[in-house]
Amino acid sequence: MVIFCIVQNAKQNMNKNQKTTKMNPGFGTNSWDLLFDKYLNYIKTERSYSPHTISSYGNDIQQFYSYIEQNYGLNRTPPENISRQILRSFLAQLKRQKYAATSLNRKIACLKSFFKFLFIHKHIHSNPAAGLYSLRTEKKIPFILNYDQIKKAISLIDTTTILGSRDRAILELFYGTGMRLSELANLRMDDIDLVNNVIKVFGKGSKERLVPIGEMAKQAITNYLKKRDDQTQKSKKSDAVLLNQFGNKLSIRGIQRRVARYLQFVSSDGTHPHSLRHAFATHLLDEGADLIAVKELLGHESLSTTQIYTHVSAEKLKKVYKQAHPRAEKEQHKK
């Protein structure tokens, strides 16, 4: 009875201006687990979210379920009784547990997406997450590998073997195209056009873009594909570009390990594949590339996302200025 009153009071505190909708005939009959499965299928098949995002959102929702179970009881708290106050209480608990702002923002994005889905599909009568807003976070300037570090890491690869040739192609493609990890992992044979020197990339939300291939990346991928053809003739066919030693598609984790294997020798800070993507963008801007063009190459939806790399270039310019200009620093007057 006490729990019921808590939920009812929270429900009464909902924003009176929230939009409402007629409920579907099955309203109130769907269990949390069923809605969870429906939502994950929705973001996978209709929204084309990446496997990483689907996994993260799944974990976030399960964490929310645990909170509801511990504080209200899932069986006693149907989805339509979840209020904005309950969502904020959940987030407040995470803040007390010292979750980083970036982690909290992802959970907020997940809750907004989940309850929007429930609302649109008429599983709840109003959307309690509509008034949630992301927390302000400082945009950290990413660590950027310099060209000499990348060149040295690539030189460490033994390209006499098929796996070495593959690894060389991985590093060259990351640095030469700026592709995301998931984009490179999902690359198919038909996506590579070595005649016109372009690669068809499917980014976030399955958005398609064409990225050019430089000569070094083209040479690396050509050498690898020759050895790959020999491998696929001896094993089952696969249309994935990057294969493991068994002839199967190389996993995202596998790619991460291969990149880290070489980058660890040149840097202790930037051993993730994204370090090469960051370097790709920054080095283009350093050489005068247009910001909008870099945005398109990276597959960013918003220019503000790309602008983080202009801050990196600005820092480099300041450093060069201080080192080279005679009046950049105060002169030490001789006595």
Coordinates of C-alpha atoms in Angstrom, one line a residue:
M1 CA 0.0 0.0 0.0
V2 CA 2.8 2.4 0.9
I3 CA 4.6 1.7 -2.4
F4 CA 1.4 2.2 -4.3
C5 CA 0.9 5.6 -2.7
I6 CA 4.5 6.6 -3.5
V7 CA 4.0 5.7 -7.2
Q8 CA 0.6 7.5 -7.3
N9 CA 2.0 10.7 -5.7
A10 CA 4.9 10.6 -8.1
K11 CA 2.5 10.2 -11.0
Q12 CA 0.5 13.2 -9.9
N13 CA 3.7 15.4 -10.0
M14 CA 4.1 14.7 -13.8
N15 CA 4.2 17.8 -16.0
K16 CA 0.6 18.8 -16.8
N17 CA 1.8 20.1 -20.2
Q18 CA 3.0 16.7 -21.4
K19 CA 1.4 15.3 -24.5
T20 CA -0.9 12.4 -24.1
T21 CA -2.1 9.8 -26.6
K22 CA -4.9 7.2 -26.8
M23 CA -3.7 3.9 -25.5
N24 CA -3.5 0.8 -27.6
P25 CA -5.8 -2.0 -26.7
G26 CA -3.0 -4.0 -25.1
F27 CA -2.0 -1.2 -22.8
G28 CA -1.0 -2.4 -19.3
T29 CA -0.8 -6.0 -20.4
N30 CA 2.8 -5.9 -21.6
S31 CA 5.4 -6.9 -19.1
W32 CA 8.7 -5.0 -18.6
D33 CA 10.6 -7.9 -20.2
L34 CA 8.4 -7.9 -23.3
L35 CA 8.8 -4.1 -23.8
F36 CA 12.5 -4.5 -23.3
D37 CA 12.7 -7.0 -26.1
K38 CA 10.5 -5.0 -28.3
Y39 CA 12.6 -1.9 -27.8
L40 CA 15.9 -3.6 -28.5
N41 CA 14.5 -5.1 -31.7
Y42 CA 13.3 -1.7 -32.7
I43 CA 16.6 0.1 -32.3
K44 CA 18.3 -2.8 -34.1
T45 CA 16.0 -3.2 -37.1
E46 CA 14.4 0.1 -37.5
R47 CA 16.9 2.6 -36.1
S48 CA 20.0 0.7 -37.2
Y49 CA 21.9 1.3 -33.9
S50 CA 25.4 -0.1 -33.7
P51 CA 25.9 -3.4 -31.7
H52 CA 27.8 -1.4 -29.2
T53 CA 25.0 1.1 -28.6
I54 CA 22.4 -1.7 -28.4
S55 CA 24.5 -3.5 -25.8
S56 CA 25.0 -0.3 -23.8
Y57 CA 21.4 0.7 -23.9
G58 CA 20.4 -2.8 -22.9
N59 CA 22.6 -2.6 -19.8
D60 CA 21.3 0.8 -19.0
I61 CA 17.7 -0.3 -19.1
Q62 CA 18.5 -3.4 -17.0
Q63 CA 20.1 -1.1 -14.4
F64 CA 16.9 1.0 -14.4
Y65 CA 14.8 -2.1 -14.0
S66 CA 16.9 -3.1 -10.9
Y67 CA 16.3 0.4 -9.4
I68 CA 12.6 0.1 -9.9
E69 CA 12.6 -3.5 -8.5
Q70 CA 14.5 -2.4 -5.4
N71 CA 12.5 0.7 -4.7
Y72 CA 9.0 0.0 -6.0
G73 CA 8.8 -3.5 -7.3
L74 CA 8.5 -4.2 -11.0
N75 CA 5.3 -6.2 -10.6
R76 CA 3.7 -3.4 -8.6
T77 CA 5.0 -0.6 -10.9
P78 CA 3.7 -0.9 -14.5
P79 CA 5.4 1.3 -17.1
E80 CA 2.5 3.8 -17.1
N81 CA 3.2 4.6 -13.5
I82 CA 6.8 5.8 -14.1
S83 CA 7.0 9.5 -13.6
R84 CA 9.7 12.1 -14.3
Q85 CA 10.3 12.3 -10.6
I86 CA 11.1 8.6 -10.5
L87 CA 13.5 9.0 -13.4
R88 CA 15.2 11.9 -11.7
S89 CA 15.5 9.9 -8.5
F90 CA 17.2 7.1 -10.4
L91 CA 19.7 9.6 -12.0
A92 CA 20.3 11.3 -8.6
Q93 CA 21.3 7.9 -7.2
L94 CA 23.8 7.4 -10.0
K95 CA 25.2 10.8 -9.3
R96 CA 25.7 9.9 -5.7
Q97 CA 27.5 6.8 -6.9
K98 CA 30.0 9.1 -8.7
Y99 CA 29.1 8.2 -12.3
A100 CA 30.9 10.4 -14.8
A101 CA 28.8 13.0 -16.6
T102 CA 29.4 11.3 -19.9
S103 CA 28.1 8.0 -18.5
L104 CA 25.0 9.8 -17.1
N105 CA 24.3 11.5 -20.4
R106 CA 24.3 8.1 -22.2
K107 CA 21.9 6.8 -19.6
I108 CA 19.7 9.9 -20.0
A109 CA 19.8 9.4 -23.8
C110 CA 18.8 5.8 -23.3
L111 CA 15.9 6.6 -21.1
K112 CA 14.6 9.3 -23.4
S113 CA 14.8 6.9 -26.4
F114 CA 13.2 4.0 -24.5
F115 CA 10.2 6.0 -23.1
K116 CA 9.7 7.8 -26.4
F117 CA 9.4 4.4 -28.0
L118 CA 6.9 3.3 -25.4
F119 CA 4.9 6.5 -25.9
I120 CA 4.9 6.5 -29.7
H121 CA 3.8 2.9 -29.7
K122 CA 1.1 3.6 -27.1
H123 CA 2.4 1.4 -24.3
I124 CA 2.3 4.4 -21.9
H125 CA -0.1 7.4 -21.8
S126 CA 2.6 10.1 -21.5
N127 CA 6.3 10.4 -21.8
P128 CA 8.0 11.0 -18.4
A129 CA 11.5 11.3 -20.0
A130 CA 10.5 14.2 -22.3
G131 CA 11.7 16.8 -19.7
L132 CA 15.1 15.2 -19.1
Y133 CA 18.2 17.1 -20.3
S134 CA 21.8 16.1 -20.7
L135 CA 24.4 17.4 -18.3
R136 CA 27.0 19.9 -19.4
T137 CA 30.3 18.3 -20.0
E138 CA 33.7 19.7 -20.9
K139 CA 34.8 18.7 -24.4
K140 CA 38.1 17.1 -23.8
I141 CA 40.7 17.6 -26.5
P142 CA 41.6 14.0 -27.7
F143 CA 45.1 12.7 -27.6
I144 CA 46.6 13.0 -31.1
L145 CA 49.4 10.8 -32.4
N146 CA 51.9 12.6 -34.6
Y147 CA 52.9 11.4 -38.0
D148 CA 56.2 10.0 -36.9
Q149 CA 54.5 7.9 -34.3
I150 CA 52.1 6.5 -36.8
K151 CA 54.8 5.9 -39.4
K152 CA 56.9 4.0 -36.8
A153 CA 53.9 1.8 -35.6
I154 CA 53.2 0.8 -39.2
S155 CA 56.9 0.0 -39.8
L156 CA 56.8 -2.6 -37.0
I157 CA 54.3 -4.8 -38.9
D158 CA 55.7 -7.9 -40.6
T159 CA 53.9 -7.9 -44.0
T160 CA 55.4 -11.1 -45.2
T161 CA 52.5 -13.0 -43.5
I162 CA 48.8 -12.8 -44.3
L163 CA 48.0 -11.6 -40.8
G164 CA 50.7 -9.0 -41.0
S165 CA 49.4 -7.7 -44.3
R166 CA 45.9 -7.5 -42.9
D167 CA 47.2 -5.6 -39.9
R168 CA 49.0 -3.1 -42.2
A169 CA 45.8 -2.6 -44.1
I170 CA 43.9 -2.0 -40.8
L171 CA 46.3 0.7 -39.7
E172 CA 46.6 2.3 -43.1
L173 CA 42.8 2.4 -43.5
F174 CA 42.2 3.9 -40.1
Y175 CA 44.7 6.6 -40.6
G176 CA 44.1 7.0 -44.4
T177 CA 40.3 7.2 -44.3
G178 CA 39.3 8.2 -40.7
M179 CA 36.8 5.4 -40.5
R180 CA 35.2 4.4 -37.2
L181 CA 36.0 1.0 -35.7
S182 CA 32.5 -0.4 -36.4
E183 CA 32.7 0.9 -40.0
L184 CA 36.0 -0.8 -40.7
A185 CA 34.9 -4.1 -39.0
N186 CA 31.7 -4.2 -41.2
L187 CA 33.5 -3.5 -44.4
R188 CA 32.5 -5.9 -47.3
M189 CA 34.4 -6.8 -50.4
D190 CA 31.8 -5.0 -52.6
D191 CA 32.4 -1.8 -50.6
I192 CA 36.0 -1.4 -52.0
D193 CA 36.5 0.3 -55.4
L194 CA 40.2 0.2 -56.2
V195 CA 39.6 1.5 -59.7
N196 CA 38.1 4.8 -58.5
N197 CA 40.0 4.7 -55.2
V198 CA 37.0 5.0 -53.0
I199 CA 35.4 3.0 -50.2
K200 CA 31.7 2.9 -49.5
V201 CA 31.2 3.2 -45.8
F202 CA 28.0 2.7 -43.8
G203 CA 28.1 4.9 -40.7
K204 CA 25.8 5.6 -37.8
G205 CA 22.2 4.9 -38.6
S206 CA 23.3 3.0 -41.8
K207 CA 24.1 6.3 -43.4
E208 CA 26.2 5.8 -46.5
R209 CA 29.2 7.9 -47.6
L210 CA 32.1 7.5 -49.9
V211 CA 35.6 8.1 -48.6
P212 CA 38.7 8.3 -50.8
I213 CA 41.7 5.9 -50.5
G214 CA 45.2 7.3 -50.5
E215 CA 48.0 5.6 -52.3
M216 CA 49.5 4.1 -49.1
A217 CA 46.2 2.7 -48.0
K218 CA 45.4 1.4 -51.5
Q219 CA 48.8 -0.4 -51.7
A220 CA 48.3 -2.0 -48.3
I221 CA 44.7 -3.2 -49.0
T222 CA 45.8 -4.5 -52.4
N223 CA 48.6 -6.5 -50.9
Y224 CA 46.3 -7.9 -48.3
L225 CA 43.6 -8.8 -50.7
K226 CA 46.0 -10.9 -52.8
K227 CA 46.9 -13.0 -49.7
R228 CA 43.3 -13.0 -48.6
D229 CA 42.1 -14.6 -51.9
D230 CA 44.5 -17.5 -51.3
Q231 CA 43.1 -17.9 -47.8
T232 CA 39.5 -17.9 -48.8
Q233 CA 40.2 -20.5 -51.5
K234 CA 41.3 -22.9 -48.7
S235 CA 38.4 -22.2 -46.4
K236 CA 34.8 -21.1 -46.5
K237 CA 34.0 -18.0 -48.4
S238 CA 33.3 -14.7 -46.6
D239 CA 32.4 -11.3 -48.0
A240 CA 34.0 -9.6 -45.0
V241 CA 37.2 -7.8 -45.9
L242 CA 39.0 -8.4 -42.6
L243 CA 39.3 -12.1 -41.7
N244 CA 40.9 -13.9 -38.8
Q245 CA 43.2 -16.8 -39.0
F246 CA 40.3 -19.2 -39.4
G247 CA 38.8 -17.3 -42.4
N248 CA 35.9 -15.8 -40.4
K249 CA 35.1 -12.1 -40.0
L250 CA 37.5 -10.4 -37.7
S251 CA 35.7 -9.1 -34.6
I252 CA 35.7 -5.5 -33.3
R253 CA 37.6 -6.7 -30.3
G254 CA 40.1 -8.5 -32.6
I255 CA 40.7 -5.2 -34.5
Q256 CA 41.2 -3.3 -31.2
R257 CA 43.8 -5.8 -30.1
R258 CA 45.7 -5.7 -33.4
V259 CA 45.9 -1.9 -33.4
A260 CA 46.9 -1.7 -29.7
R261 CA 49.6 -4.3 -30.4
Y262 CA 51.5 -1.8 -32.6
L263 CA 50.5 1.5 -31.1
Q264 CA 51.7 0.5 -27.6
F265 CA 55.3 0.8 -28.9
V266 CA 54.9 4.4 -29.8
S267 CA 52.5 5.8 -27.2
S268 CA 51.0 4.9 -23.8
D269 CA 48.1 7.2 -24.3
G270 CA 46.7 6.5 -27.7
T271 CA 46.4 2.8 -28.4
H272 CA 42.7 2.7 -29.4
P273 CA 41.7 2.7 -33.1
H274 CA 40.0 6.0 -32.6
S275 CA 43.5 7.6 -32.0
L276 CA 44.1 7.0 -35.7
R277 CA 40.8 8.6 -36.6
H278 CA 41.6 11.6 -34.4
A279 CA 45.0 11.9 -36.1
F280 CA 43.4 11.6 -39.6
A281 CA 41.2 14.6 -38.8
T282 CA 43.7 16.7 -37.0
H283 CA 46.5 16.2 -39.6
L284 CA 44.1 17.2 -42.4
L285 CA 43.2 20.4 -40.6
D286 CA 46.8 21.1 -39.8
E287 CA 47.5 21.1 -43.6
G288 CA 44.7 23.5 -44.4
A289 CA 41.8 21.1 -45.2
D290 CA 38.3 22.7 -45.1
L291 CA 36.4 21.9 -41.9
I292 CA 33.2 21.0 -43.8
A293 CA 35.1 18.6 -46.0
V294 CA 36.6 16.9 -42.9
K295 CA 33.2 16.7 -41.4
E296 CA 31.9 14.8 -44.4
L297 CA 34.9 12.5 -44.5
L298 CA 34.4 11.6 -40.8
G299 CA 30.6 11.1 -41.3
H300 CA 29.7 13.6 -38.5
E301 CA 26.1 14.8 -38.5
S302 CA 27.0 18.1 -36.7
L303 CA 29.8 20.5 -37.5
S304 CA 30.3 21.1 -33.8
T305 CA 31.5 17.5 -33.4
T306 CA 34.2 18.1 -35.9
Q307 CA 35.2 21.5 -34.4
I308 CA 36.9 19.7 -31.5
Y309 CA 39.8 19.1 -33.9
T310 CA 40.1 22.8 -34.6
H311 CA 41.0 23.3 -30.9
V312 CA 43.7 20.7 -31.3
S313 CA 45.2 22.6 -34.3
A314 CA 44.8 25.9 -32.4
E315 CA 46.9 24.5 -29.5
K316 CA 49.5 23.4 -32.0
L317 CA 49.6 26.9 -33.5
K318 CA 50.0 28.5 -30.1
K319 CA 52.9 26.2 -29.3
V320 CA 54.6 27.0 -32.6
Y321 CA 54.0 30.7 -32.1
K322 CA 55.6 30.6 -28.6
Q323 CA 58.6 28.7 -29.8
A324 CA 59.2 30.8 -33.0
H325 CA 58.1 34.4 -32.4
P326 CA 60.6 36.7 -30.7
R327 CA 58.0 38.6 -28.8
A328 CA 55.7 35.7 -27.8
E329 CA 57.2 35.6 -24.3
K330 CA 58.2 38.5 -22.0
E331 CA 61.9 39.4 -22.4
Q332 CA 64.1 38.9 -19.4
H333 CA 65.8 42.3 -18.9
K334 CA 69.4 42.1 -18.2
K335 CA 70.6 44.0 -15.1

